[in-house]
GROMACS .gro file of C-alpha atoms in nm:
model
  150
    1MET     CA    1   9.563   9.187   6.309
    2PRO     CA    2   9.368   9.503   6.237
    3SER     CA    3   9.322   9.606   5.889
    4ARG     CA    4   9.526   9.901   5.742
    5ARG     CA    5   9.204  10.104   5.707
    6ALA     CA    6   9.131  10.044   6.085
    7SER     CA    7   9.490  10.140   6.176
    8ARG     CA    8   9.458  10.475   5.989
    9ALA     CA    9   9.124  10.556   6.138
   10ALA     CA   10   9.266  10.493   6.483
   11ALA     CA   11   9.558  10.712   6.421
   12HIS     CA   12   9.330  11.006   6.313
   13ASP     CA   13   9.126  10.969   6.624
   14THR     CA   14   9.419  11.041   6.868
   15PRO     CA   15   9.382  11.370   7.040
   16LEU     CA   16   9.708  11.506   6.933
   17SER     CA   17   9.683  11.417   6.566
   18THR     CA   18   9.668  11.712   6.323
   19ARG     CA   19   9.388  11.555   6.113
   20GLY     CA   20   9.048  11.550   6.252
   21GLU     CA   21   9.150  11.702   6.593
   22GLY     CA   22   8.866  11.803   6.817
   23LEU     CA   23   8.794  12.176   6.895
   24GLY     CA   24   8.934  12.133   7.250
   25VAL     CA   25   9.281  12.028   7.124
   26ARG     CA   26   9.291  12.310   6.866
   27ALA     CA   27   9.181  12.569   7.114
   28LEU     CA   28   9.454  12.438   7.371
   29ARG     CA   29   9.721  12.465   7.110
   30HIS     CA   30   9.609  12.830   7.020
   31SER     CA   31   9.607  12.916   7.397
   32LEU     CA   32   9.951  12.772   7.446
   33LEU     CA   33  10.089  12.966   7.146
   34ALA     CA   34   9.932  13.298   7.271
   35LEU     CA   35  10.070  13.236   7.620
   36TYR     CA   36  10.420  13.177   7.468
   37CYS     CA   37  10.393  13.494   7.258
   38ALA     CA   38  10.270  13.691   7.561
   39ILE     CA   39  10.565  13.565   7.774
   40CYS     CA   40  10.824  13.645   7.492
   41LEU     CA   41  10.682  14.006   7.433
   42ALA     CA   42  10.691  14.061   7.811
   43LEU     CA   43  11.070  13.980   7.850
   44PRO     CA   44  11.304  14.266   7.830
   45VAL     CA   45  11.490  14.293   7.492
   46GLN     CA   46  11.852  14.185   7.512
   47ALA     CA   47  12.106  14.269   7.253
   48GLU     CA   48  12.260  13.933   7.147
   49SER     CA   49  12.640  13.929   7.091
   50ILE     CA   50  12.809  13.695   6.850
   51LYS     CA   51  13.131  13.535   6.941
   52VAL     CA   52  13.369  13.420   6.668
   53MET     CA   53  13.655  13.190   6.764
   54VAL     CA   54  13.959  13.326   6.595
   55GLN     CA   55  14.230  13.119   6.762
   56SER     CA   56  14.277  12.789   6.949
   57SER     CA   57  14.636  12.759   7.074
   58PRO     CA   58  14.848  12.596   7.345
   59LEU     CA   59  14.927  12.820   7.637
   60ALA     CA   60  15.286  12.940   7.622
   61GLY     CA   61  15.488  12.952   7.951
   62PHE     CA   62  15.275  12.724   8.164
   63GLN     CA   63  15.581  12.600   8.337
   64PHE     CA   64  15.706  12.953   8.439
   65TYR     CA   65  15.398  13.093   8.602
   66ALA     CA   66  15.098  12.978   8.842
   67GLY     CA   67  14.980  12.688   8.616
   68ARG     CA   68  15.127  12.410   8.836
   69GLU     CA   69  15.001  12.569   9.144
   70LEU     CA   70  14.648  12.626   9.010
   71TRP     CA   71  14.618  12.294   8.810
   72ASP     CA   72  14.371  12.138   9.053
   73GLU     CA   73  14.142  12.439   9.050
   74ILE     CA   74  14.116  12.531   8.689
   75LYS     CA   75  13.849  12.368   8.472
   76VAL     CA   76  13.764  12.324   8.111
   77GLY     CA   77  13.534  12.610   8.010
   78ASP     CA   78  13.668  12.865   8.269
   79ALA     CA   79  13.689  13.215   8.146
   80LEU     CA   80  14.041  13.373   8.096
   81VAL     CA   81  14.141  13.736   8.081
   82LEU     CA   82  14.366  13.855   7.809
   83VAL     CA   83  14.608  14.147   7.889
   84ARG     CA   84  14.798  14.323   7.621
   85GLU     CA   85  15.170  14.384   7.710
   86PRO     CA   86  15.294  14.621   7.432
   87GLY     CA   87  15.604  14.697   7.638
   88ASN     CA   88  15.709  14.330   7.681
   89PRO     CA   89  16.085  14.308   7.596
   90HIS     CA   90  16.059  13.976   7.450
   91ASP     CA   91  15.755  14.034   7.217
   92ALA     CA   92  15.593  14.359   7.115
   93HIS     CA   93  15.262  14.170   7.044
   94ALA     CA   94  15.253  13.982   7.378
   95VAL     CA   95  14.917  13.884   7.523
   96ARG     CA   96  14.917  13.768   7.874
   97VAL     CA   97  14.671  13.501   7.975
   98GLU     CA   98  14.519  13.528   8.336
   99TRP     CA   99  14.287  13.310   8.530
  100ARG     CA  100  14.120  13.478   8.826
  101GLY     CA  101  14.382  13.751   8.836
  102ARG     CA  102  14.679  13.486   8.840
  103LYS     CA  103  14.916  13.469   8.537
  104LEU     CA  104  14.902  13.143   8.360
  105GLY     CA  105  15.130  13.234   8.065
  106TYR     CA  106  15.096  13.389   7.712
  107LEU     CA  107  14.935  13.326   7.383
  108PRO     CA  108  15.220  13.183   7.167
  109ARG     CA  109  15.429  13.448   6.998
  110ALA     CA  110  15.386  13.294   6.654
  111GLU     CA  111  15.006  13.321   6.687
  112ASN     CA  112  14.936  13.643   6.881
  113ARG     CA  113  14.959  13.916   6.618
  114ALA     CA  114  14.587  13.910   6.505
  115VAL     CA  115  14.462  13.910   6.862
  116SER     CA  116  14.702  14.171   6.981
  117ALA     CA  117  14.594  14.402   6.682
  118GLU     CA  118  14.220  14.356   6.766
  119MET     CA  119  14.291  14.443   7.130
  120ASP     CA  120  14.491  14.754   7.028
  121ARG     CA  121  14.207  14.876   6.816
  122GLY     CA  122  13.975  14.837   7.116
  123GLY     CA  123  13.793  14.533   7.003
  124LYS     CA  124  13.636  14.312   7.254
  125VAL     CA  125  13.827  13.981   7.293
  126GLU     CA  126  13.737  13.680   7.523
  127ALA     CA  127  13.910  13.354   7.599
  128ARG     CA  128  13.847  13.028   7.779
  129ILE     CA  129  14.010  12.708   7.868
  130ALA     CA  130  13.933  12.461   7.597
  131ARG     CA  131  14.126  12.149   7.710
  132LEU     CA  132  14.343  12.044   8.004
  133ASN     CA  133  14.591  11.757   7.960
  134ARG     CA  134  14.841  11.609   8.223
  135HIS     CA  135  15.107  11.590   7.965
  136LEU     CA  136  15.483  11.601   8.038
  137ASP     CA  137  15.523  11.872   7.765
  138PRO     CA  138  15.409  12.199   7.910
  139TRP     CA  139  15.303  12.319   7.561
  140LYS     CA  140  15.041  12.042   7.570
  141ARG     CA  141  14.891  12.099   7.904
  142ILE     CA  142  14.636  12.387   7.848
  143GLN     CA  143  14.467  12.463   7.516
  144VAL     CA  144  14.305  12.814   7.494
  145GLU     CA  145  14.026  12.935   7.264
  146VAL     CA  146  14.010  13.304   7.180
  147PHE     CA  147  13.690  13.477   7.055
  148VAL     CA  148  13.617  13.822   6.915
  149VAL     CA  149  13.288  13.954   7.026
  150LEU     CA  150  13.089  14.133   6.753
   0.00000   0.00000   0.00000
């Protein structure tokens, strides 16, 4: 069995160690870092947006709209479109949920005020399918996540 001193010496002689590294490895690291910086500087600057999840709710009305018909096509993570319906006779704060132009249902009445207010003031709001569940209760079939984009 090699001594501790021999093991340490062997560890320091490896080309990728940070101690006692040769000039070739150090130069390679600097070259790679310079290449990385050059690539990053050459890329176009893109404004990053921040998405904050403000709501996670079951989809209301699944059984009344296209949900059953589209069940085999929709997937977790699919983008949803939220459409304000201020003239809805059942709910002045109604927010319709659509998938590829087809109505799936609504955000629940008890949970739609903050999202409808954000939409009314012109804020950017996005949504996606968070969970799909083949449950007998239509309120437990689709979970929707809503995000405000900052």
